[in-house]
Backbone as XML, in Angstrom:
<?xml version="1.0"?>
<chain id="A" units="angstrom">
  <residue number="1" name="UNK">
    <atom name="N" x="-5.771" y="-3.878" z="-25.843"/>
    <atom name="CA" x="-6.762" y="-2.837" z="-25.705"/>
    <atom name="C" x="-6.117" y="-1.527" z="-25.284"/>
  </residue>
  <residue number="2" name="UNK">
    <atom name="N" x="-5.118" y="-1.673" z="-24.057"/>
    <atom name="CA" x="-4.372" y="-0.276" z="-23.793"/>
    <atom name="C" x="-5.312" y="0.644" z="-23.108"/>
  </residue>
  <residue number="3" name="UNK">
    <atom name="N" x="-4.490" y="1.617" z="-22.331"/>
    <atom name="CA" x="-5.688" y="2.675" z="-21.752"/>
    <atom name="C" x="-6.441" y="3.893" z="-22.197"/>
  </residue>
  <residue number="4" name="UNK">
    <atom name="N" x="-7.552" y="3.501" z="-21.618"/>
    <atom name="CA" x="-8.264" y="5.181" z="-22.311"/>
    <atom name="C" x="-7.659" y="6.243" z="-22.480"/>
  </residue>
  <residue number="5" name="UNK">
    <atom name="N" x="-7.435" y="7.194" z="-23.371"/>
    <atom name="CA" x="-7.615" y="8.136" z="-23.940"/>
    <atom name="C" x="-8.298" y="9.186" z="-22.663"/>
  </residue>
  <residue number="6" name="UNK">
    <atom name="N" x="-9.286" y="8.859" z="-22.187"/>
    <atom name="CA" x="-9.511" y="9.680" z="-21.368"/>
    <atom name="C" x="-10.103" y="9.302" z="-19.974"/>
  </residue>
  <residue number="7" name="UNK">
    <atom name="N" x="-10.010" y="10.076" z="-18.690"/>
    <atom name="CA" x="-10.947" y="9.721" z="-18.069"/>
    <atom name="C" x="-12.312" y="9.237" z="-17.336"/>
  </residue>
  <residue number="8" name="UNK">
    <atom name="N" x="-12.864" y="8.477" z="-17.479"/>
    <atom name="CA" x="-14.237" y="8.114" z="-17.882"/>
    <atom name="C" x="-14.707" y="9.125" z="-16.418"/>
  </residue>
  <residue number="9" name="UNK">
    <atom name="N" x="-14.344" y="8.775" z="-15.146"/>
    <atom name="CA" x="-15.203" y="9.639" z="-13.920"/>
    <atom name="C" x="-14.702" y="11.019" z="-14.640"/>
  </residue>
  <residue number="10" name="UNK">
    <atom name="N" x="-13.440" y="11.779" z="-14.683"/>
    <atom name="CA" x="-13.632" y="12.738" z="-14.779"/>
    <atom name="C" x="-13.685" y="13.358" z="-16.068"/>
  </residue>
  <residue number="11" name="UNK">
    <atom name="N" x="-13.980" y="12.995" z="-16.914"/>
    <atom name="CA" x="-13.992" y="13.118" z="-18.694"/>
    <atom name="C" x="-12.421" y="14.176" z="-18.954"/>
  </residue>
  <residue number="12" name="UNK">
    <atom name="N" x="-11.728" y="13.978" z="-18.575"/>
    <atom name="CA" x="-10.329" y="14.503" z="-18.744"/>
    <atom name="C" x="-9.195" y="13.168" z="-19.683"/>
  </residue>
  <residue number="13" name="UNK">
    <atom name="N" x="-8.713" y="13.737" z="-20.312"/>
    <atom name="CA" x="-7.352" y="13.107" z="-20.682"/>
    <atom name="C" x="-6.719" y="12.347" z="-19.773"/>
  </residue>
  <residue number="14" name="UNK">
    <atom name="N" x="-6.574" y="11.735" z="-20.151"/>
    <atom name="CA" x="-5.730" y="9.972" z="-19.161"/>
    <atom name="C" x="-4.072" y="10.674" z="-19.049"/>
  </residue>
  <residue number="15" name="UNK">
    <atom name="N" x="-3.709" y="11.049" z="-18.068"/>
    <atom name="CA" x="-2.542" y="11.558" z="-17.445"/>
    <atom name="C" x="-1.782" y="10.514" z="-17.831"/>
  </residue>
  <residue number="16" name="UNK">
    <atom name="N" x="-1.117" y="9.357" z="-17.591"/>
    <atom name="CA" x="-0.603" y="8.598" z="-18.318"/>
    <atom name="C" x="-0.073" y="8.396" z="-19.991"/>
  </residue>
  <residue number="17" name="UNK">
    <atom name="N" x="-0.872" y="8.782" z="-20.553"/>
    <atom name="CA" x="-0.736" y="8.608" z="-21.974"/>
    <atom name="C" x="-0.260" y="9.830" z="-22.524"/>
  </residue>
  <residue number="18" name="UNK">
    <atom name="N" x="0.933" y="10.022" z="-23.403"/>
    <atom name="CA" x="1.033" y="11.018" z="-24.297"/>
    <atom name="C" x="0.852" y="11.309" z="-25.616"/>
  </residue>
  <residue number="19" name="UNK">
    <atom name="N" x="0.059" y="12.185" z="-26.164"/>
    <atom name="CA" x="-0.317" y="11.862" z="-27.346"/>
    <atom name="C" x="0.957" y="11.486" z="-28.349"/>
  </residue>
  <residue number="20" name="UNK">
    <atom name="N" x="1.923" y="11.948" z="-28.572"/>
    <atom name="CA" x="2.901" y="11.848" z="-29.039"/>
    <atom name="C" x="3.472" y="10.437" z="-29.201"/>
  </residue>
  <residue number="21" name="UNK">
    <atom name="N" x="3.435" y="9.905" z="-27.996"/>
    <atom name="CA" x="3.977" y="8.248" z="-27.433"/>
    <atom name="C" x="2.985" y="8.005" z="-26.906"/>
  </residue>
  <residue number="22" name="UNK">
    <atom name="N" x="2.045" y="6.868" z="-26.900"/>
    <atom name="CA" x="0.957" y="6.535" z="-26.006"/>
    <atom name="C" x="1.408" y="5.234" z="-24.784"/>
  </residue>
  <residue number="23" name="UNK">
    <atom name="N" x="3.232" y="5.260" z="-24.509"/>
    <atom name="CA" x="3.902" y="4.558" z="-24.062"/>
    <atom name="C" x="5.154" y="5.432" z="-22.851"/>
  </residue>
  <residue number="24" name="UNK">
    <atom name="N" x="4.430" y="6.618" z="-23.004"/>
    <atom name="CA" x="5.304" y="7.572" z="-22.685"/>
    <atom name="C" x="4.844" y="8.458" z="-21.600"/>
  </residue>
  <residue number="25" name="UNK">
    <atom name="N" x="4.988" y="8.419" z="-20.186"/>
    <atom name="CA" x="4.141" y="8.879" z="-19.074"/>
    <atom name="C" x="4.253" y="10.353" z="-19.236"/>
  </residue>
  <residue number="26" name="UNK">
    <atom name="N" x="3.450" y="11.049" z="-18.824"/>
    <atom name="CA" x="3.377" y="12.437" z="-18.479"/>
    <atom name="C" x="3.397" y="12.779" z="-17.603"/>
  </residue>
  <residue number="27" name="UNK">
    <atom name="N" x="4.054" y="13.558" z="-16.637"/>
    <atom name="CA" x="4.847" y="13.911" z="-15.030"/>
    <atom name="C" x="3.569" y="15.444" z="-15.189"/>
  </residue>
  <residue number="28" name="UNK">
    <atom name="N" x="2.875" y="14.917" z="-14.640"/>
    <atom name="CA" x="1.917" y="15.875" z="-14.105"/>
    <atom name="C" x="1.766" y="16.351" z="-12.239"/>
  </residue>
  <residue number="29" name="UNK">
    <atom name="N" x="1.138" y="17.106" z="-11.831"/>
    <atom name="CA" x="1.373" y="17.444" z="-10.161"/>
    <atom name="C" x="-0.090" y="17.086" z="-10.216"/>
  </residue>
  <residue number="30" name="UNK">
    <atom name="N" x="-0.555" y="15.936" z="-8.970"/>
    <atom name="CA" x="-1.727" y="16.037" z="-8.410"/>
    <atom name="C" x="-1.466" y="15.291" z="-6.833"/>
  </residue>
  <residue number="31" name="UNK">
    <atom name="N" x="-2.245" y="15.312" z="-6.621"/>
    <atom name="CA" x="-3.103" y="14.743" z="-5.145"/>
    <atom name="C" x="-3.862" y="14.047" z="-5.192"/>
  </residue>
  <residue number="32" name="UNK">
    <atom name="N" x="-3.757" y="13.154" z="-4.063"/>
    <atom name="CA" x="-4.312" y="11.952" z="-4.305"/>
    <atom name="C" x="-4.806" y="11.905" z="-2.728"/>
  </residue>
  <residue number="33" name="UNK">
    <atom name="N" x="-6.110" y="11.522" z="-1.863"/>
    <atom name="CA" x="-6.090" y="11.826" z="-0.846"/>
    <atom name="C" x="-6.357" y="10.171" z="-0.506"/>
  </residue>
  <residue number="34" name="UNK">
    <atom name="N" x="-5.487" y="9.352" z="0.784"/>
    <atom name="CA" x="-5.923" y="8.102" z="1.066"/>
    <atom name="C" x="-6.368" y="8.104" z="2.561"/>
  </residue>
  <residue number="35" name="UNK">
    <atom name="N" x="-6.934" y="7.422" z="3.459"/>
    <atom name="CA" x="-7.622" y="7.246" z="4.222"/>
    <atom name="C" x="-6.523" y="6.604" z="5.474"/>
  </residue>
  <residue number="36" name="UNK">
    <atom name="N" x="-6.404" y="7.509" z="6.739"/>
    <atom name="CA" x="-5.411" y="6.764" z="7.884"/>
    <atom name="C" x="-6.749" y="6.016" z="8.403"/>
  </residue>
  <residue number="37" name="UNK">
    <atom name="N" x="-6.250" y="4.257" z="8.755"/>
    <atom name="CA" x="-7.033" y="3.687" z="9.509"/>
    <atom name="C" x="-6.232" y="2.524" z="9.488"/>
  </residue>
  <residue number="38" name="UNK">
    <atom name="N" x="-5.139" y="2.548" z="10.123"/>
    <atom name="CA" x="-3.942" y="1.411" z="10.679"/>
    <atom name="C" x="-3.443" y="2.046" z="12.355"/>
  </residue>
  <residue number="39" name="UNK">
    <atom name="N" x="-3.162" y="1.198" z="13.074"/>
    <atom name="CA" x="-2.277" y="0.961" z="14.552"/>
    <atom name="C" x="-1.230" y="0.342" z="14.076"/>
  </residue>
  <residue number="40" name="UNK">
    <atom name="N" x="-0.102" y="1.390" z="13.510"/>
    <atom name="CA" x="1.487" y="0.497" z="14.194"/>
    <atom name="C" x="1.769" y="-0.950" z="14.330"/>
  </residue>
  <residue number="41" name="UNK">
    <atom name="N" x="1.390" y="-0.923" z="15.883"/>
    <atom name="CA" x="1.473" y="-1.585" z="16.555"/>
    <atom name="C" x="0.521" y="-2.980" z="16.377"/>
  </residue>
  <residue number="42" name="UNK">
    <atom name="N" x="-0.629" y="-2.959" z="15.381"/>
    <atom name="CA" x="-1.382" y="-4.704" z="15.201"/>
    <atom name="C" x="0.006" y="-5.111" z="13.937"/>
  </residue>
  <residue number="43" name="UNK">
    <atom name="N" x="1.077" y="-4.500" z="13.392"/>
    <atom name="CA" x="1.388" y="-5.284" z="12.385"/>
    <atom name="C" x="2.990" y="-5.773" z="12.655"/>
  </residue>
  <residue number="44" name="UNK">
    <atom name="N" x="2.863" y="-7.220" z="11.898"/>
    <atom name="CA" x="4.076" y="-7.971" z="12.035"/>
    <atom name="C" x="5.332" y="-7.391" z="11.174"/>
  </residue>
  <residue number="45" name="UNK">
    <atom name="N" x="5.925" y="-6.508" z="11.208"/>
    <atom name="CA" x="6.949" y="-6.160" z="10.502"/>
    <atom name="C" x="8.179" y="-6.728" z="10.366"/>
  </residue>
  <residue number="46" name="UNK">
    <atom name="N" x="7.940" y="-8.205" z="10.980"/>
    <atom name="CA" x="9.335" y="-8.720" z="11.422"/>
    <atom name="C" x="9.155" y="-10.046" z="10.550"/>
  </residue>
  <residue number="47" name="UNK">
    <atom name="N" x="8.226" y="-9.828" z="10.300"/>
    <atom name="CA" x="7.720" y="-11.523" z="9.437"/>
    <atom name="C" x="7.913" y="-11.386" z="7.867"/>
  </residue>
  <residue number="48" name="UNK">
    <atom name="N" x="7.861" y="-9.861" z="7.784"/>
    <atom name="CA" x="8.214" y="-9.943" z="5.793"/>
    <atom name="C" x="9.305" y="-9.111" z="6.051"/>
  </residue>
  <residue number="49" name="UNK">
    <atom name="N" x="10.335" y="-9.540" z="7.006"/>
    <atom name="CA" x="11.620" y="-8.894" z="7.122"/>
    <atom name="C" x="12.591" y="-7.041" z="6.994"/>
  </residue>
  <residue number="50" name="UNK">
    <atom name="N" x="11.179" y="-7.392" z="8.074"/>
    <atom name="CA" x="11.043" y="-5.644" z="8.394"/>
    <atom name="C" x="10.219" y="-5.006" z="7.869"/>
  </residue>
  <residue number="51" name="UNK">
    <atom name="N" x="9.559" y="-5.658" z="6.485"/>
    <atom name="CA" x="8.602" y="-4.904" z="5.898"/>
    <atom name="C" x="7.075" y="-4.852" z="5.372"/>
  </residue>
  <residue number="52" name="UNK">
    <atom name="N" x="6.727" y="-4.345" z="5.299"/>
    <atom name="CA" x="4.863" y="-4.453" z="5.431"/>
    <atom name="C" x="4.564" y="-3.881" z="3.736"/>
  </residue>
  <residue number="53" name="UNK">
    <atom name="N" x="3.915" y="-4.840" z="2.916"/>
    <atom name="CA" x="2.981" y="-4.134" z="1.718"/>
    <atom name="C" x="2.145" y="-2.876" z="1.990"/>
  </residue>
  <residue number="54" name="UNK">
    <atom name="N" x="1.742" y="-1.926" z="1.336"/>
    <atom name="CA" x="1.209" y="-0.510" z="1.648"/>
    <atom name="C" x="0.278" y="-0.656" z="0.601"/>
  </residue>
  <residue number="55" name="UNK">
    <atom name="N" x="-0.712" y="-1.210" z="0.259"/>
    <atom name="CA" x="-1.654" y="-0.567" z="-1.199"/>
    <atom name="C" x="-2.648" y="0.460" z="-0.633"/>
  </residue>
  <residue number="56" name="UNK">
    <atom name="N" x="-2.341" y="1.590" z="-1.412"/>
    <atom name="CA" x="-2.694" y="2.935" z="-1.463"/>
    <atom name="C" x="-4.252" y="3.140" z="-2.147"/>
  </residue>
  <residue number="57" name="UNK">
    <atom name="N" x="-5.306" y="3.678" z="-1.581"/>
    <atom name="CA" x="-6.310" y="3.844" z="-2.406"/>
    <atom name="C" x="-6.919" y="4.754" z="-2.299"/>
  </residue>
  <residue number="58" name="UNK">
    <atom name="N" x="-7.353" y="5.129" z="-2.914"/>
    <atom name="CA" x="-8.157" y="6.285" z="-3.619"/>
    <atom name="C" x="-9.583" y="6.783" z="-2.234"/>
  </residue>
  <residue number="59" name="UNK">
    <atom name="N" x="-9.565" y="7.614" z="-1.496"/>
    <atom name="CA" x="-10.520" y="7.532" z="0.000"/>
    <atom name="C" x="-12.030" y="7.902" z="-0.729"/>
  </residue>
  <residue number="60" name="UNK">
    <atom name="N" x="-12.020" y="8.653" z="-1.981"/>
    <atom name="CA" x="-13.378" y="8.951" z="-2.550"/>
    <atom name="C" x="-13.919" y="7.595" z="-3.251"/>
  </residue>
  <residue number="61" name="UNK">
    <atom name="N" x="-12.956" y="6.498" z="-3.934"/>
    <atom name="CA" x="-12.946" y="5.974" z="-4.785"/>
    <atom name="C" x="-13.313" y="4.504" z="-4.554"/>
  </residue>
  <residue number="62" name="UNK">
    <atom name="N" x="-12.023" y="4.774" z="-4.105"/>
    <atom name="CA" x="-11.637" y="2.789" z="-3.340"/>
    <atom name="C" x="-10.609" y="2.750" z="-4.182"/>
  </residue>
  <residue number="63" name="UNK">
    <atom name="N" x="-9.917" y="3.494" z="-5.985"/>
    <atom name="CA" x="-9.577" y="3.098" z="-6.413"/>
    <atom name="C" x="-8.019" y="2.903" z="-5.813"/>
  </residue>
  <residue number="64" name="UNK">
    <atom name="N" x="-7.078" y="1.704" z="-6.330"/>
    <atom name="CA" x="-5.750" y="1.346" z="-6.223"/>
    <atom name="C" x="-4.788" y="2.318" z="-6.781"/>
  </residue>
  <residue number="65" name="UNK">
    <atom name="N" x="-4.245" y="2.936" z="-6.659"/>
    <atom name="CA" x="-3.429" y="3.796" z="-7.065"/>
    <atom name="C" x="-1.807" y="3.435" z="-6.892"/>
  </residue>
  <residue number="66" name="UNK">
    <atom name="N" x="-1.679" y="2.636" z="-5.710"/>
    <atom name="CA" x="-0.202" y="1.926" z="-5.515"/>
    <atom name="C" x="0.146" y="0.846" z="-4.757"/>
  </residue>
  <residue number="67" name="UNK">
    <atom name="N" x="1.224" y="-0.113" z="-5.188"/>
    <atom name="CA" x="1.445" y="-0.543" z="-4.236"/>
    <atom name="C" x="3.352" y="0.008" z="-3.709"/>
  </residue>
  <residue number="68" name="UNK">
    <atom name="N" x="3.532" y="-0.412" z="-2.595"/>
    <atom name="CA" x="4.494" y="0.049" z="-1.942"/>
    <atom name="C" x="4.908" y="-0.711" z="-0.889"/>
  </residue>
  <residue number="69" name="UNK">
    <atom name="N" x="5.997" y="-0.488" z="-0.600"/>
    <atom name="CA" x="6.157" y="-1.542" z="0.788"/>
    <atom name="C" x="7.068" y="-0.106" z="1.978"/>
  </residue>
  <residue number="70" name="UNK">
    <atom name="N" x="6.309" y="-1.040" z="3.634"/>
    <atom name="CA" x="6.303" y="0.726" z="4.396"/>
    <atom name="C" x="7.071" y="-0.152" z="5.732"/>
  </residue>
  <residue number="71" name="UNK">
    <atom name="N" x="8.526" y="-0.122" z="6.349"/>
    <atom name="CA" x="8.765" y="-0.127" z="7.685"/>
    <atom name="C" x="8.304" y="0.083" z="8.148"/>
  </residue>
  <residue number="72" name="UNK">
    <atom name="N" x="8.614" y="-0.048" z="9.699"/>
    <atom name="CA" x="7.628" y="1.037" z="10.870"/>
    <atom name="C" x="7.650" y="2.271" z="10.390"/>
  </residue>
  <residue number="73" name="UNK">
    <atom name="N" x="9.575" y="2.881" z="10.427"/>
    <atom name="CA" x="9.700" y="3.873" z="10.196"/>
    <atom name="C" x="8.777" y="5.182" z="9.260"/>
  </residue>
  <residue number="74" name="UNK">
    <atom name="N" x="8.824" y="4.077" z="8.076"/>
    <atom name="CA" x="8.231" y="5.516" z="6.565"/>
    <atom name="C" x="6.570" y="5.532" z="7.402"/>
  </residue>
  <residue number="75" name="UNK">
    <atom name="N" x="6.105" y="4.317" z="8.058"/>
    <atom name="CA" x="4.202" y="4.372" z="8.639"/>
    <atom name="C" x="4.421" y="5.217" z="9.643"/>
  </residue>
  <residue number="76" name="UNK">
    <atom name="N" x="5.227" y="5.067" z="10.522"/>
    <atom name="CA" x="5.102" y="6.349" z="11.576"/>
    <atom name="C" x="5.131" y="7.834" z="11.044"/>
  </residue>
  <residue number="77" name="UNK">
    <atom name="N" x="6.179" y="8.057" z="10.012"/>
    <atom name="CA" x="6.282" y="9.071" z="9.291"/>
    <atom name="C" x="4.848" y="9.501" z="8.447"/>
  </residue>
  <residue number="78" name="UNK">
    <atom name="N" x="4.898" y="8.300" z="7.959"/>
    <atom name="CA" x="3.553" y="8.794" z="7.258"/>
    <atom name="C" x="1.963" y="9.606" z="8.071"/>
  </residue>
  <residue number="79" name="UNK">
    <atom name="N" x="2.038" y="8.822" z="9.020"/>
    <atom name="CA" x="1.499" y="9.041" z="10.123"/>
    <atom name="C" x="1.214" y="9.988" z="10.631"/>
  </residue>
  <residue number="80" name="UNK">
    <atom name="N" x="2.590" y="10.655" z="10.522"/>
    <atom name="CA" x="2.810" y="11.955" z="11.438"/>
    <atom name="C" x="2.806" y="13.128" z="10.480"/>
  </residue>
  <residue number="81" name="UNK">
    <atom name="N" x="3.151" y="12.906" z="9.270"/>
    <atom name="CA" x="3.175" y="14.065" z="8.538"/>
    <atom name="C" x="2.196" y="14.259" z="7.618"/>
  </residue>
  <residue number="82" name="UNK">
    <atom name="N" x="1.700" y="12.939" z="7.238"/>
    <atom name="CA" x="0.078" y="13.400" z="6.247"/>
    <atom name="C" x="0.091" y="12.895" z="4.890"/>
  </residue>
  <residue number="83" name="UNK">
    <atom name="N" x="2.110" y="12.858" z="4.447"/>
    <atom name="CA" x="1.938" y="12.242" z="3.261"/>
    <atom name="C" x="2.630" y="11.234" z="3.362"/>
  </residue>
  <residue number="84" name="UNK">
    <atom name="N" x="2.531" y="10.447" z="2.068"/>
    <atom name="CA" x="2.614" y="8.788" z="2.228"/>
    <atom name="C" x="4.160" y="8.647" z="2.384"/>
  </residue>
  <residue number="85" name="UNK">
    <atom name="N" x="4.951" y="7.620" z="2.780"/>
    <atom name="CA" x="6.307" y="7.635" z="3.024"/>
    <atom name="C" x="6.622" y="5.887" z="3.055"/>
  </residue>
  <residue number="86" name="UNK">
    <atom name="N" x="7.308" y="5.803" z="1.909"/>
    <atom name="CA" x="7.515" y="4.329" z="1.906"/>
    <atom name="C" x="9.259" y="3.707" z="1.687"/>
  </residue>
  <residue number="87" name="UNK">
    <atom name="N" x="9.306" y="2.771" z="2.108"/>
    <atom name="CA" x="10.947" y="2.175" z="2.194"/>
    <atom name="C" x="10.898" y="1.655" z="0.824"/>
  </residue>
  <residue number="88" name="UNK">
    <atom name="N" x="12.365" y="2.432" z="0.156"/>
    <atom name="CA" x="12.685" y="2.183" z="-1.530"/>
    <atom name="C" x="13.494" y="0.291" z="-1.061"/>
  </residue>
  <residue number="89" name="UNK">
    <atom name="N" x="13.130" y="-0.209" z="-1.421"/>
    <atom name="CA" x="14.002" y="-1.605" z="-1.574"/>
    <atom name="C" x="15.301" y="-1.466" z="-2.353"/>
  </residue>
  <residue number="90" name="UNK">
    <atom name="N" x="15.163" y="-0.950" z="-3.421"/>
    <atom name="CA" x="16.409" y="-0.864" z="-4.303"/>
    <atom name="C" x="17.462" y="0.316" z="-3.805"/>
  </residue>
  <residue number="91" name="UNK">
    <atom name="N" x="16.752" y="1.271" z="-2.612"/>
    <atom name="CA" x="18.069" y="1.974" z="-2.612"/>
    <atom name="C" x="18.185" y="2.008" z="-1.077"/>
  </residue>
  <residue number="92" name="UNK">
    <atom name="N" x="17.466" y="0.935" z="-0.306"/>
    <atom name="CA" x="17.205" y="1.135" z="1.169"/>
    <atom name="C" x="17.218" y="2.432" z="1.871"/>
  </residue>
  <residue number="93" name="UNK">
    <atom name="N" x="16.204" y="2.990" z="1.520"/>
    <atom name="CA" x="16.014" y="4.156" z="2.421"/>
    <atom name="C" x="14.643" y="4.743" z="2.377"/>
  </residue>
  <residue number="94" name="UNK">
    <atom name="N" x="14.026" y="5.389" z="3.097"/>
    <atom name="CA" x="12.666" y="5.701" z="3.114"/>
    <atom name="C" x="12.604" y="7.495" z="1.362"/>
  </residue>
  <residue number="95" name="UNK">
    <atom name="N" x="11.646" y="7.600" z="1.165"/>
    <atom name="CA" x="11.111" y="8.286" z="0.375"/>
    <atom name="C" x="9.495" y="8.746" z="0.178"/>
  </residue>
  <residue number="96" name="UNK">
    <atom name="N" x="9.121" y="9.846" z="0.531"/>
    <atom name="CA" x="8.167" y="10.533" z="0.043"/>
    <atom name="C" x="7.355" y="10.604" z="-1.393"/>
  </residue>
  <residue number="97" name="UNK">
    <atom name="N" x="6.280" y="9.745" z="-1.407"/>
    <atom name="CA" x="5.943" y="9.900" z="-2.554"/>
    <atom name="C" x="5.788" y="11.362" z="-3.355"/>
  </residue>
  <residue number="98" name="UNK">
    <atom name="N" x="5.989" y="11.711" z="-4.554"/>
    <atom name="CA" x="5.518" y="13.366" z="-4.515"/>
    <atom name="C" x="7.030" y="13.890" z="-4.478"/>
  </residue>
  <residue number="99" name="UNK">
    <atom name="N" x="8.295" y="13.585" z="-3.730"/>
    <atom name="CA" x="9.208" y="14.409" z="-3.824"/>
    <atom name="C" x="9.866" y="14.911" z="-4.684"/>
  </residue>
  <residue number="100" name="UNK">
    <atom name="N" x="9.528" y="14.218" z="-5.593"/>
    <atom name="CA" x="10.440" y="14.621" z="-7.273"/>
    <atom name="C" x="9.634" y="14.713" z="-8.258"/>
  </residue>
  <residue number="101" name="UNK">
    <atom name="N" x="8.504" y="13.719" z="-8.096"/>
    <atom name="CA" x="7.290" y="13.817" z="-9.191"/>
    <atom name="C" x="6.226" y="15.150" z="-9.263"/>
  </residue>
  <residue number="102" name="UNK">
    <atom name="N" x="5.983" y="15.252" z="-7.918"/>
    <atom name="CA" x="5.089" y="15.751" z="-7.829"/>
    <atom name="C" x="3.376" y="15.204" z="-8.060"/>
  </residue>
  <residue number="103" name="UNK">
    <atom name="N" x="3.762" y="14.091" z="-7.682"/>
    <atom name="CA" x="2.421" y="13.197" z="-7.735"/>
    <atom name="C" x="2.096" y="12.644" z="-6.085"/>
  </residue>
  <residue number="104" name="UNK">
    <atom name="N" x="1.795" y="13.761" z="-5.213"/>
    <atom name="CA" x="1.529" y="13.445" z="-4.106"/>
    <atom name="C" x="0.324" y="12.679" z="-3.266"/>
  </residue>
  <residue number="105" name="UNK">
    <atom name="N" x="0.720" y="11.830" z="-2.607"/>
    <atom name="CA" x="-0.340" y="11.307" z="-1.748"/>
    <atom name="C" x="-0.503" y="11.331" z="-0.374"/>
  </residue>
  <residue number="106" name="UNK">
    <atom name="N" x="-1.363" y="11.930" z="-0.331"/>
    <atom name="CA" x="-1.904" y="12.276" z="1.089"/>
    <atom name="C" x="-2.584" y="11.859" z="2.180"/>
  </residue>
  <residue number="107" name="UNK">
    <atom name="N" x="-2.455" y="11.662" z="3.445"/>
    <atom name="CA" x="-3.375" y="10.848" z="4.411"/>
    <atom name="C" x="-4.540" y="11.726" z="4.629"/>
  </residue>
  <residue number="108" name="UNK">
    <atom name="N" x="-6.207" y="11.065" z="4.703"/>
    <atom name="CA" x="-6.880" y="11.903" z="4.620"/>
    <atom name="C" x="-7.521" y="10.800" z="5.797"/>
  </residue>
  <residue number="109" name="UNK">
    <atom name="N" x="-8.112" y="11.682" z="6.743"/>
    <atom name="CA" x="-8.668" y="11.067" z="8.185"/>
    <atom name="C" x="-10.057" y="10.817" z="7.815"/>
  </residue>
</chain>
């Protein structure tokens, strides 16, 4: 079936798809606003070996937009600065969603 063509909520073109390649992402800049409502401190970070799953969602929506996996470190960060910040596995080190893409996600209270 493959994805829409367009946005059904916002009747816009499906950012994903290029007309050209319908396999071929399009690096567009948006915002994405998700909802802070975690304590640090209730989660076991020591039990998935330092690291905690992050699924990201949509605060107007509910929708899923990512998953990610977050140390203390990138959640405190995230925390503190507003946008999302998650530990890369493949290159061990924390990263800013948004820093290169420009597909930012944001903590929204």
């Amino acid at each position: 079936m493959g994805l829409p063509r367009t946005c059904p909520e916002h009747n816009k073109r499906n950012p994903y798809l290029s007309t050209n390649n319908p396999r071929k992402p399009i690096v567009q800049r948006s915002t994405h606003h998700v909802e802070r409502s975690i304590d640090p401190d209730t989660l076991d970070f020591e039990k998935g070996g330092g690291l905690v799953p992050a699924v990201v969602q949509d605060a107007r929506t509910g929708r899923v937009l990512m998953l990610g996996y977050m140390n203390r470190a990138a959640l405190e960060r995230t925390l503190a600065t507003g946008r999302v910040t998650f530990f890369s596995r493949s290159r061990q080190t924390l990263w800013t969603k948004g820093e290169t893409s420009g597909h930012v996600l944001t903590v929204e209270e």
